[in-house]
PDB file of C-alpha atoms and ligand atoms in Angstrom:
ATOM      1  CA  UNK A 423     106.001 144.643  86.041  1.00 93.00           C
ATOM      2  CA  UNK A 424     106.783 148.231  86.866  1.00 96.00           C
ATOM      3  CA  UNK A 425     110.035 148.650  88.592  1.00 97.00           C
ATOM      4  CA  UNK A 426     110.995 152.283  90.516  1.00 97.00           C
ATOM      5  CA  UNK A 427     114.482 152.531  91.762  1.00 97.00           C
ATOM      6  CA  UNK A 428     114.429 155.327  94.517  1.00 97.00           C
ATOM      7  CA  UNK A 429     117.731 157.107  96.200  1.00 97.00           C
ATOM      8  CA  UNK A 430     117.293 155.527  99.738  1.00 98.00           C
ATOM      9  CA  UNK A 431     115.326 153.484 102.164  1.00 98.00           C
ATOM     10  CA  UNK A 432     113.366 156.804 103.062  1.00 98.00           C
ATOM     11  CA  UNK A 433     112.365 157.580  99.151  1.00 97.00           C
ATOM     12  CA  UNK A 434     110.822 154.257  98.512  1.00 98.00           C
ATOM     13  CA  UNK A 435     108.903 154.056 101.781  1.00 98.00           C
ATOM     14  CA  UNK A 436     107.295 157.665 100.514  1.00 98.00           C
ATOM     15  CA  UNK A 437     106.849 156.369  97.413  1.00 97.00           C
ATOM     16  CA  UNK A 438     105.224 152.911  98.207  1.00 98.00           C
ATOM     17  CA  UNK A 439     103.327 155.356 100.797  1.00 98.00           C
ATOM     18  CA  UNK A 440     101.597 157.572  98.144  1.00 97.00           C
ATOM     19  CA  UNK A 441     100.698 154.208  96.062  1.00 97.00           C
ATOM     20  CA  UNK A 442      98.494 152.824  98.829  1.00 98.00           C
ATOM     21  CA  UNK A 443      97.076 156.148  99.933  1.00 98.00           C
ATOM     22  CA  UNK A 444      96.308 156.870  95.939  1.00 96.00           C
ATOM     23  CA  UNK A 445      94.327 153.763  96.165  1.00 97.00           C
ATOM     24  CA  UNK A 446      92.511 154.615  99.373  1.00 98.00           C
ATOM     25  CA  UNK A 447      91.349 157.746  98.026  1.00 96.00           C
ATOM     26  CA  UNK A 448      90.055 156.221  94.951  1.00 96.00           C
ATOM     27  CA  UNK A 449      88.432 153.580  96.875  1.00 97.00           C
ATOM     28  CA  UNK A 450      88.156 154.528 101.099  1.00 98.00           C
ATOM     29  CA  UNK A 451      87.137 150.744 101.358  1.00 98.00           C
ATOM     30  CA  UNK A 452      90.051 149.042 100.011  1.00 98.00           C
ATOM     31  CA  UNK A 453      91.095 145.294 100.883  1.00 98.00           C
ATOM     32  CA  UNK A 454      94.786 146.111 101.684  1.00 98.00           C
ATOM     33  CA  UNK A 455      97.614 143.107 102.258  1.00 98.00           C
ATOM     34  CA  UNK A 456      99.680 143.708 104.881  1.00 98.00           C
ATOM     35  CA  UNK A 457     103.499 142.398 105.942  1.00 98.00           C
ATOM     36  CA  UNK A 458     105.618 143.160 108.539  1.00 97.00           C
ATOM     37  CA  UNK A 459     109.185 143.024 108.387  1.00 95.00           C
ATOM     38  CA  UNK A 460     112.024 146.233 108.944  1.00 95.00           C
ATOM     39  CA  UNK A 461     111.082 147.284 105.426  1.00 97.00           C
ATOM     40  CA  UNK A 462     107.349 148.542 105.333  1.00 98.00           C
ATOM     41  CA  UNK A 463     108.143 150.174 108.828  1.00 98.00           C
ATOM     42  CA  UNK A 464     108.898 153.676 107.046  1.00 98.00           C
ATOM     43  CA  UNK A 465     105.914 153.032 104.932  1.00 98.00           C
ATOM     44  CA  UNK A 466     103.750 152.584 107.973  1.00 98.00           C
ATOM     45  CA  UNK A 467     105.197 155.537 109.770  1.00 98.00           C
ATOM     46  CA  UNK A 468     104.345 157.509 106.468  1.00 98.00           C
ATOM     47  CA  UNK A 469     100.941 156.423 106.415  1.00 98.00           C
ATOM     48  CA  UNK A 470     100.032 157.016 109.988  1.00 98.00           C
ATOM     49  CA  UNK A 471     101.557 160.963 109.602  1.00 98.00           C
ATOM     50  CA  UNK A 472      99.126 160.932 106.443  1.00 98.00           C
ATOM     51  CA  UNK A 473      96.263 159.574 108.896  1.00 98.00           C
ATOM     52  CA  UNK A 474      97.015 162.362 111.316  1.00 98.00           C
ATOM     53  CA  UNK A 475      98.324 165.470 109.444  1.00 98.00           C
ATOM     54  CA  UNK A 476      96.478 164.811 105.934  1.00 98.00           C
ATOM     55  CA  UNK A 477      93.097 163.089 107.015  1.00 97.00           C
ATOM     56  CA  UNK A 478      94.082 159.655 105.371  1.00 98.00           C
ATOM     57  CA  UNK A 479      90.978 157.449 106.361  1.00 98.00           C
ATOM     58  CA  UNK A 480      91.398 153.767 107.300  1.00 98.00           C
ATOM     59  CA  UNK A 481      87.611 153.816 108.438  1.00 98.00           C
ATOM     60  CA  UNK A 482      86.362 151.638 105.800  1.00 98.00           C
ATOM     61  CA  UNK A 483      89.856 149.419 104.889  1.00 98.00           C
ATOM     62  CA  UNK A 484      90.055 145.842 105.670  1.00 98.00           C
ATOM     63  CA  UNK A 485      93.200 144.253 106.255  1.00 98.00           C
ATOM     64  CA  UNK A 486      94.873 140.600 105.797  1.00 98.00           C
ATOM     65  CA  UNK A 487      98.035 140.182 106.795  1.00 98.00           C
ATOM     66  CA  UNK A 488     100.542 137.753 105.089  1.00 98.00           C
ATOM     67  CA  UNK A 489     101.670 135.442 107.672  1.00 98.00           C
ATOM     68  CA  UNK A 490     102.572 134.796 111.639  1.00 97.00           C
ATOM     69  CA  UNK A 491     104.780 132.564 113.602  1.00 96.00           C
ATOM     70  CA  UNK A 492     103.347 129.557 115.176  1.00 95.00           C
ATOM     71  CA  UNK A 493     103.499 129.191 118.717  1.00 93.00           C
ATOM     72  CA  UNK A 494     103.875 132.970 119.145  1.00 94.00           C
ATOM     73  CA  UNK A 495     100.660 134.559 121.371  1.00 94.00           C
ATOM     74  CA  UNK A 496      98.813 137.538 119.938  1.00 95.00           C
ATOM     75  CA  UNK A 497     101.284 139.088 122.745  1.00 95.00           C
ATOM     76  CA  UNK A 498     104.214 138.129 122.145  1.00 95.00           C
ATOM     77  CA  UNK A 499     106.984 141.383 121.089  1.00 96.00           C
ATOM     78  CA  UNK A 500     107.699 139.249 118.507  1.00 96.00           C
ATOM     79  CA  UNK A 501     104.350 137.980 117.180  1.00 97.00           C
ATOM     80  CA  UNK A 502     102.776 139.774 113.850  1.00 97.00           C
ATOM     81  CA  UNK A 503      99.528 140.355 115.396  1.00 98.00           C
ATOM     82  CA  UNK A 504     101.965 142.606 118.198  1.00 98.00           C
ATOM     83  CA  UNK A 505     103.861 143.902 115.085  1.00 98.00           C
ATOM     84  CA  UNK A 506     100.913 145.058 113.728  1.00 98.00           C
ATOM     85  CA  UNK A 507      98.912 146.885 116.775  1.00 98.00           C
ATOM     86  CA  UNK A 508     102.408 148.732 117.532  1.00 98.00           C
ATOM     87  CA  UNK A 509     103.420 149.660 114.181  1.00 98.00           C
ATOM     88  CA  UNK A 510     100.009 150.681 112.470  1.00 98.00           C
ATOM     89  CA  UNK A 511      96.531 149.372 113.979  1.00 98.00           C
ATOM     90  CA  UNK A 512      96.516 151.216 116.753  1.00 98.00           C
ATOM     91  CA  UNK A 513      97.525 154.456 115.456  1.00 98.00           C
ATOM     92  CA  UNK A 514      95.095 154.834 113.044  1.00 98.00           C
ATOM     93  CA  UNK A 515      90.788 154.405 112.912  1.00 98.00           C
ATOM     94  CA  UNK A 516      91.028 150.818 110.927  1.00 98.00           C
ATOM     95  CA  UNK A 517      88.340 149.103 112.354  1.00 98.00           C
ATOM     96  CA  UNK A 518      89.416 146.238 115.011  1.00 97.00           C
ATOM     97  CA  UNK A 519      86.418 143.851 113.007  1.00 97.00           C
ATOM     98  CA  UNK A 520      88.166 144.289 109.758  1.00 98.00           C
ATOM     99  CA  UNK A 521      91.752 143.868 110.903  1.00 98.00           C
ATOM    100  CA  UNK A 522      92.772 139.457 109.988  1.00 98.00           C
ATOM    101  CA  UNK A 523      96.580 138.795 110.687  1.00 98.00           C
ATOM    102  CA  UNK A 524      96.458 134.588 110.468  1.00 96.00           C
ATOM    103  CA  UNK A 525      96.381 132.594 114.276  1.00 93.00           C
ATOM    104  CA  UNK A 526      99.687 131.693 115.378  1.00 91.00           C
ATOM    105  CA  UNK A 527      98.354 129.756 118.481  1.00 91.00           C
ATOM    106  CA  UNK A 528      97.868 126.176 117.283  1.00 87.00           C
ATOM    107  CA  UNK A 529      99.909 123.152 117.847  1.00 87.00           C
ATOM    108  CA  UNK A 530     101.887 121.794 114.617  1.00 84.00           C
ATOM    109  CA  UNK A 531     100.505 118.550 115.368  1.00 87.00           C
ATOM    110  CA  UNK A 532      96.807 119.165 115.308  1.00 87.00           C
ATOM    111  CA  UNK A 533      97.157 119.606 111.199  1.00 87.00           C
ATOM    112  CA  UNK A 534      93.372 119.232 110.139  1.00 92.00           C
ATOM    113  CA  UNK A 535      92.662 122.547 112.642  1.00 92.00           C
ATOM    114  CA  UNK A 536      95.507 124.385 111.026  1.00 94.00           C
ATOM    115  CA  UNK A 537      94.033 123.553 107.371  1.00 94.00           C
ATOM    116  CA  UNK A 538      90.360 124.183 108.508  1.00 95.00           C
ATOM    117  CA  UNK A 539      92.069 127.693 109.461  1.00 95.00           C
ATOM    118  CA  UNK A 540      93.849 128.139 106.690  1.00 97.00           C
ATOM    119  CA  UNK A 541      90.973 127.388 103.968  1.00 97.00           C
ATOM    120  CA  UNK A 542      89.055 129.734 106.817  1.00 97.00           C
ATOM    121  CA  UNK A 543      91.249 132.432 106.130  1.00 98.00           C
ATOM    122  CA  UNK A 544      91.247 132.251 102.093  1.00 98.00           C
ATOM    123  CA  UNK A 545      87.810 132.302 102.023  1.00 98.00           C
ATOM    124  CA  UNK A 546      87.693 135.827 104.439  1.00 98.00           C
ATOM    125  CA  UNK A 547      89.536 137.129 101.795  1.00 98.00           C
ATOM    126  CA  UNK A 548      87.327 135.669  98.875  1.00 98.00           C
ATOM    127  CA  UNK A 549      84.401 136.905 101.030  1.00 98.00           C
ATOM    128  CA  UNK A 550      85.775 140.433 101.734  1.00 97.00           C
ATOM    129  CA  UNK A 551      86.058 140.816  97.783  1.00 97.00           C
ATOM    130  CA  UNK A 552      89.793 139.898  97.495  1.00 98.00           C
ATOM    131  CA  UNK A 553      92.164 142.179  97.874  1.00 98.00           C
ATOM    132  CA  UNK A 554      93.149 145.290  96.563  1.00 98.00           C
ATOM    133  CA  UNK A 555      96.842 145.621  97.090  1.00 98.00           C
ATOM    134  CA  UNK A 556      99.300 143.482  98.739  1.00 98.00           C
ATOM    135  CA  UNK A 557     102.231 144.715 100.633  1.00 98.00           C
ATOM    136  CA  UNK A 558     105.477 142.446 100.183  1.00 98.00           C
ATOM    137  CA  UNK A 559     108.595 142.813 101.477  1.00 98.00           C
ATOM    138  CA  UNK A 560     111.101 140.234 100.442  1.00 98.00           C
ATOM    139  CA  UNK A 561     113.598 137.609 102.239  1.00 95.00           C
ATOM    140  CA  UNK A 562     117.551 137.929 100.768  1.00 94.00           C
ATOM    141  CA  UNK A 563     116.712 134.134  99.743  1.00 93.00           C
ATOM    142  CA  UNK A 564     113.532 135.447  97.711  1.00 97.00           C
ATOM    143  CA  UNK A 565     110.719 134.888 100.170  1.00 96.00           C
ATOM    144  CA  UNK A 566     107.804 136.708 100.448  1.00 98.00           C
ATOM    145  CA  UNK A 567     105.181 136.216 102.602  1.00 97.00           C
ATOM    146  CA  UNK A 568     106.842 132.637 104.592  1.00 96.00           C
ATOM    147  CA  UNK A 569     106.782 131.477 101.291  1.00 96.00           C
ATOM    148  CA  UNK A 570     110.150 130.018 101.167  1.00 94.00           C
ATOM    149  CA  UNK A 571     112.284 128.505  98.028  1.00 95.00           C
ATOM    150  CA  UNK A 572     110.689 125.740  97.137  1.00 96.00           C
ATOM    151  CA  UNK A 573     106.978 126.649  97.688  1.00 97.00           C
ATOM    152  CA  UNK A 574     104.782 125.966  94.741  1.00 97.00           C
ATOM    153  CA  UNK A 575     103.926 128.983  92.329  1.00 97.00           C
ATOM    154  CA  UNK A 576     100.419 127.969  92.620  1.00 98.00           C
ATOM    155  CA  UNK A 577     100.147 127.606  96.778  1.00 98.00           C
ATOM    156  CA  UNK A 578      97.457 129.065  98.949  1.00 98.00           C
ATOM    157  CA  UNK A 579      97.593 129.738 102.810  1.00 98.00           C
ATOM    158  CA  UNK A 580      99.379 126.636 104.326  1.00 97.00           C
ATOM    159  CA  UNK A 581     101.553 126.011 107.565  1.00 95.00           C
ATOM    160  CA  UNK A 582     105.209 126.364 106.109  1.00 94.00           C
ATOM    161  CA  UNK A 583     108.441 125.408 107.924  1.00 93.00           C
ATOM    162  CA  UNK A 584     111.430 128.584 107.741  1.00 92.00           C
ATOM    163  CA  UNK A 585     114.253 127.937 106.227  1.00 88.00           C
ATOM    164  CA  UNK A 586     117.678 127.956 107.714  1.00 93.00           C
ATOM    165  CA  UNK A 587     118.519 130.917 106.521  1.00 87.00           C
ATOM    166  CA  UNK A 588     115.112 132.593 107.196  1.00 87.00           C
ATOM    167  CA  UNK A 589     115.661 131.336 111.249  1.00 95.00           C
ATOM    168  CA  UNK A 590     119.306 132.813 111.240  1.00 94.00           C
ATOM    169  CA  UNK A 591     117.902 136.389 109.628  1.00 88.00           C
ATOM    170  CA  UNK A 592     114.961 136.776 111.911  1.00 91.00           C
ATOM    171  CA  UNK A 593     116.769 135.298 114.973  1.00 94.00           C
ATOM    172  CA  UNK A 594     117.910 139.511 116.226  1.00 93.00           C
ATOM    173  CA  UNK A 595     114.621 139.814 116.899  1.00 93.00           C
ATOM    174  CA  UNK A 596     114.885 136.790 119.688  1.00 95.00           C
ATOM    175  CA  UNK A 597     117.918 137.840 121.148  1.00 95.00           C
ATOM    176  CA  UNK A 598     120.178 135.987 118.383  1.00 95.00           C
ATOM    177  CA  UNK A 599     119.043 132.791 120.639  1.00 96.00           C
ATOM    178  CA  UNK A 600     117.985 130.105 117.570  1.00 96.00           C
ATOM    179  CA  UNK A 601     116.215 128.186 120.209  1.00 95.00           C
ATOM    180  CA  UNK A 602     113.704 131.001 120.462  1.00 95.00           C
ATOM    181  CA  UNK A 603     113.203 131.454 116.929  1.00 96.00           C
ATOM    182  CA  UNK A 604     109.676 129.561 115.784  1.00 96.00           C
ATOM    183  CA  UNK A 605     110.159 126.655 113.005  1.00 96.00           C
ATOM    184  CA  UNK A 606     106.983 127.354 111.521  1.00 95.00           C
ATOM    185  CA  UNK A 607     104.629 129.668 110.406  1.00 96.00           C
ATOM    186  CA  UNK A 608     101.165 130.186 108.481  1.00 97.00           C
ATOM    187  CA  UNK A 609     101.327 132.191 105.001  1.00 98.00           C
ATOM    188  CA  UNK A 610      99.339 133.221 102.679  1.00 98.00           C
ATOM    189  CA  UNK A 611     100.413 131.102  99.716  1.00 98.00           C
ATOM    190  CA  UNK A 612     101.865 132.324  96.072  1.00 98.00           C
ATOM    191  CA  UNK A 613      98.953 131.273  94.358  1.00 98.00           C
ATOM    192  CA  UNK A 614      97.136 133.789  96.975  1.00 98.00           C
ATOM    193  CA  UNK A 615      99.178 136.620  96.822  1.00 98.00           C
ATOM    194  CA  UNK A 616      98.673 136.252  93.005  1.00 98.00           C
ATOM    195  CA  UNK A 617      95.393 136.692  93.237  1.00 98.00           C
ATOM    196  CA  UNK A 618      95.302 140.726  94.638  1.00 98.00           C
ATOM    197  CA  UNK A 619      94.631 143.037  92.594  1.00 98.00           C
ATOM    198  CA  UNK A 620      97.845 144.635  92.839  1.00 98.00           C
ATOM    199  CA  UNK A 621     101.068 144.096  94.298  1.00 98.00           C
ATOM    200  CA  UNK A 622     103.529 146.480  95.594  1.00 98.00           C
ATOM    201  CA  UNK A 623     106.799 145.183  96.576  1.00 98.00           C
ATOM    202  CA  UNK A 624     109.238 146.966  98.669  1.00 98.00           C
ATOM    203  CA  UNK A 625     112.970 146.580  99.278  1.00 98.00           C
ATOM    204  CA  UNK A 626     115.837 148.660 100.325  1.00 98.00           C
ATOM    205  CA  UNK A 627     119.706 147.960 100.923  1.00 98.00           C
ATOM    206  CA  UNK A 628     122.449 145.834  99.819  1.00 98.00           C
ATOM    207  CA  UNK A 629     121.517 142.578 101.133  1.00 97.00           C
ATOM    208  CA  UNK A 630     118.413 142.817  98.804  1.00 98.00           C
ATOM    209  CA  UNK A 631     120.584 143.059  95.706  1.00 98.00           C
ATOM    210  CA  UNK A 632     121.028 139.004  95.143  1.00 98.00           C
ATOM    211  CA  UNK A 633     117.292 138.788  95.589  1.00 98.00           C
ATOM    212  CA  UNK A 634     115.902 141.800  93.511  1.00 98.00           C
ATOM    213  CA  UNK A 635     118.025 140.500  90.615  1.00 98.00           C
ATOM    214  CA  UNK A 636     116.876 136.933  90.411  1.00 98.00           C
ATOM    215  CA  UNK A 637     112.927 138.583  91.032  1.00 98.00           C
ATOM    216  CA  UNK A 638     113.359 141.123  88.358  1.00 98.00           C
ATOM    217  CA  UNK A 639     116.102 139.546  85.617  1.00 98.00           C
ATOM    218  CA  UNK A 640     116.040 135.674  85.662  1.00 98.00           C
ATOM    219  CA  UNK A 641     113.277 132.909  85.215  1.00 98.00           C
ATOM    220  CA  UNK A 642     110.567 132.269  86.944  1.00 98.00           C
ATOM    221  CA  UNK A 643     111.456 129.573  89.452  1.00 98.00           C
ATOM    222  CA  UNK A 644     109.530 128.700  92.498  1.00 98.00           C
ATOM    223  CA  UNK A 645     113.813 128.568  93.935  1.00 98.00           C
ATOM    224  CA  UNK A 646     112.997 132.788  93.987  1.00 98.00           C
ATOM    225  CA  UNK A 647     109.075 132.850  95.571  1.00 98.00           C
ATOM    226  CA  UNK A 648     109.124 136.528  94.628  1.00 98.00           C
ATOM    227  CA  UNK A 649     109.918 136.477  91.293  1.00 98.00           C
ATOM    228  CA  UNK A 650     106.365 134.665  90.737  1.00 98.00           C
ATOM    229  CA  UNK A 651     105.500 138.330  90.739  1.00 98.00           C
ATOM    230  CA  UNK A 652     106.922 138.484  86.603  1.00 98.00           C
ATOM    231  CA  UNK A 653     103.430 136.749  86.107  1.00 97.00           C
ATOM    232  CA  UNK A 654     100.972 139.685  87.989  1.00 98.00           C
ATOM    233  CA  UNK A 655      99.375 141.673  85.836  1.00 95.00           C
ATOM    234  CA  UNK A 656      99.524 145.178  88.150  1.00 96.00           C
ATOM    235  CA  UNK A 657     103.368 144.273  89.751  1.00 97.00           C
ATOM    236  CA  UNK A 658     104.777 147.468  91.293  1.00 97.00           C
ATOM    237  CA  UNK A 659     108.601 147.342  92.430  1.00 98.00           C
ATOM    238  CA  UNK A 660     109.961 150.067  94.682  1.00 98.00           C
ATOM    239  CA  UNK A 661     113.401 149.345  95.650  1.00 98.00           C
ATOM    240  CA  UNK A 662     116.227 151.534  96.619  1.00 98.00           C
ATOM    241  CA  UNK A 663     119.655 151.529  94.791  1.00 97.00           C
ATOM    242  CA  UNK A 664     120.903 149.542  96.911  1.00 98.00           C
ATOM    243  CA  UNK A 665     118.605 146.968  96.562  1.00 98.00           C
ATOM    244  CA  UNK A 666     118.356 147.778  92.562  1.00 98.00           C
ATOM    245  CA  UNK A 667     123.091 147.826  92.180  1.00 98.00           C
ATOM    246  CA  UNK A 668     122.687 144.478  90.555  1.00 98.00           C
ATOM    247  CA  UNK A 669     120.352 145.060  87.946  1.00 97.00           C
ATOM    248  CA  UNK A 670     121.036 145.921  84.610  1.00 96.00           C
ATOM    249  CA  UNK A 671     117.900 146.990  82.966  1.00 90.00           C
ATOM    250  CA  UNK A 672     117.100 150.456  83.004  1.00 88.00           C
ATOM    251  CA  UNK A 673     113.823 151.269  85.001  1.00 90.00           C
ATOM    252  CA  UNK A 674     111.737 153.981  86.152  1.00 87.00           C
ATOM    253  CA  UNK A 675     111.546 156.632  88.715  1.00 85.00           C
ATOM    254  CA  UNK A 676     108.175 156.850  90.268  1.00 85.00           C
ATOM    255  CA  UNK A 677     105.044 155.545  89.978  1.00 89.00           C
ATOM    256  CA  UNK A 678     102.594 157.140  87.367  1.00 81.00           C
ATOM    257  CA  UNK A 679      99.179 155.269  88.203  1.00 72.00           C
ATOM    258  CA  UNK A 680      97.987 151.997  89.679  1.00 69.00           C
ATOM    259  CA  UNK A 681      97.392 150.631  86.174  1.00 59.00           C
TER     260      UNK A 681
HETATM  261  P1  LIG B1070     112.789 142.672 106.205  1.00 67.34           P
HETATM  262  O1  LIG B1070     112.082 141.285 105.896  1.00 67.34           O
HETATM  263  O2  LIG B1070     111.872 143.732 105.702  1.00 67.34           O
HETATM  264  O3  LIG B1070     112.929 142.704 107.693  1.00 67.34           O
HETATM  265  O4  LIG B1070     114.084 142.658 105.488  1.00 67.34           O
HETATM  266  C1  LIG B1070     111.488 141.063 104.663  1.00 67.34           C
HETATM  267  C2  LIG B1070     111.025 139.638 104.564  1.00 67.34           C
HETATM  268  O5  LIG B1070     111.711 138.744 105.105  1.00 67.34           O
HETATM  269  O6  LIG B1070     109.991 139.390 103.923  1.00 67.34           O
END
């Protein structure tokens, strides 16, 4: 696991930046993992002024996006798929028939459509040729993806219900009104996010600090989803000091290569 402690918020989103637009030069028609979150915002901003100023081509990238609410319509201000359009699809040339953020409109109770969907979904990624890099941000409980404590090391994309603590962070974005804030979700699983090539986990500010340290310095315990990533092969950390003030390892300072 490679960890890079930046100065600030605005570093690491550069940083993390360069990484995927290294591997998009190497290879124009990268599988790339998406997440959404306040993190990777910089990062997309980054890319799409790389895409417009530097000739950064998305023509030939596919995307698959970690997770979205269920219940939310592709619509919604709040939804991923909305996320996604407003923050990054729709300022750069990715193709619309290679862009896969997971269906948030189906009903809880209709479970053998949500796990034909969900076995649907792994096997676009199996059939797309996996993928390349996967974007995580990380929940101050440990989350990534919707993956919350708890989930199995091994898990692929399921319906998951959100923590507590996961309703009462997201619930600014629904007007701090926990009746608006969905119980569930689809995610890609651990087991799934495991599988990419590489991974390339962001996280900036205080609030990060609990969660960084148990990912980067403390067992393996499904109680931190995120520090699964001790087990990846090609595990890239870019965190901010901040994020990185409980640590006590010393660790690096950029990113040399992918490998
Ligand atoms: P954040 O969310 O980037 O908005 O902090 C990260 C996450 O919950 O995965």
């Amino acid at each position: 696991m490679l960890v890079v402690v930046k100065k600030n918020h605005d570093e690491v989103s550069r940083e993390a930046a360069r990484v995927v637009s290294n591997m998009l030069r190497e290879k124009p028609s990268s599988i790339l993992g998406l997440a959404t979150g306040t993190t990777p915002l910089d990062l997309y901003n980054e890319l799409i002024r790389m895409y417009k100023e530097e000739g950064l081509d998305f023509s030939k990238v596919t995307t698959f996006n970690l997770d979205e609410y269920i219940g939310l319509p592709p619509s919604h201000p709040e939804s991923y798929h909305y996320f996604m359009y407003e923050n990054l699809f729709k300022h750069i040339n990715v193709p619309e028939r290679f862009i896969h953020v997971p269906s948030g409109m189906v009903d809880v109770s209709e479970v053998h459509r949500i796990n034909r969907f969900c076995e649907w979904y792994e096997e676009q990624i199996v059939r797309f040729g996996g993928i390349d890099l996967q974007l995580l941000g990380i929940g101050a409980n440990g989350h990534i993806g919707f993956n919350e404590p708890g989930s199995s090391l091994g898990s692929r994309t399921r319906i998951k219900t959100l923590s507590e603590n996961t309703r009462k962070d997201n619930s600014r974005f629904f007007d701090n009104d926990m009746d608006q804030v969905p119980k569930y979700a689809i995610t890609m699983g651990i087991g799934t996010i495991l599988d990419s090539k590489v991974i390339l986990l962001v996280a900036s500010g205080k609030n990060k600090a609990k969660a960084i340290k148990a990912t980067v310095e403390a067992p393996i315990t499904s109680q931190v989803p995120a520090s699964a990533v001790q087990m990846h092969k090609r595990a890239i950390l870019i965190v901010d000091e901040d994020a990185a003030s409980q640590l006590d390892g010393t660790y690096d300072e950029f990113v040399t290569n992918l490998e």
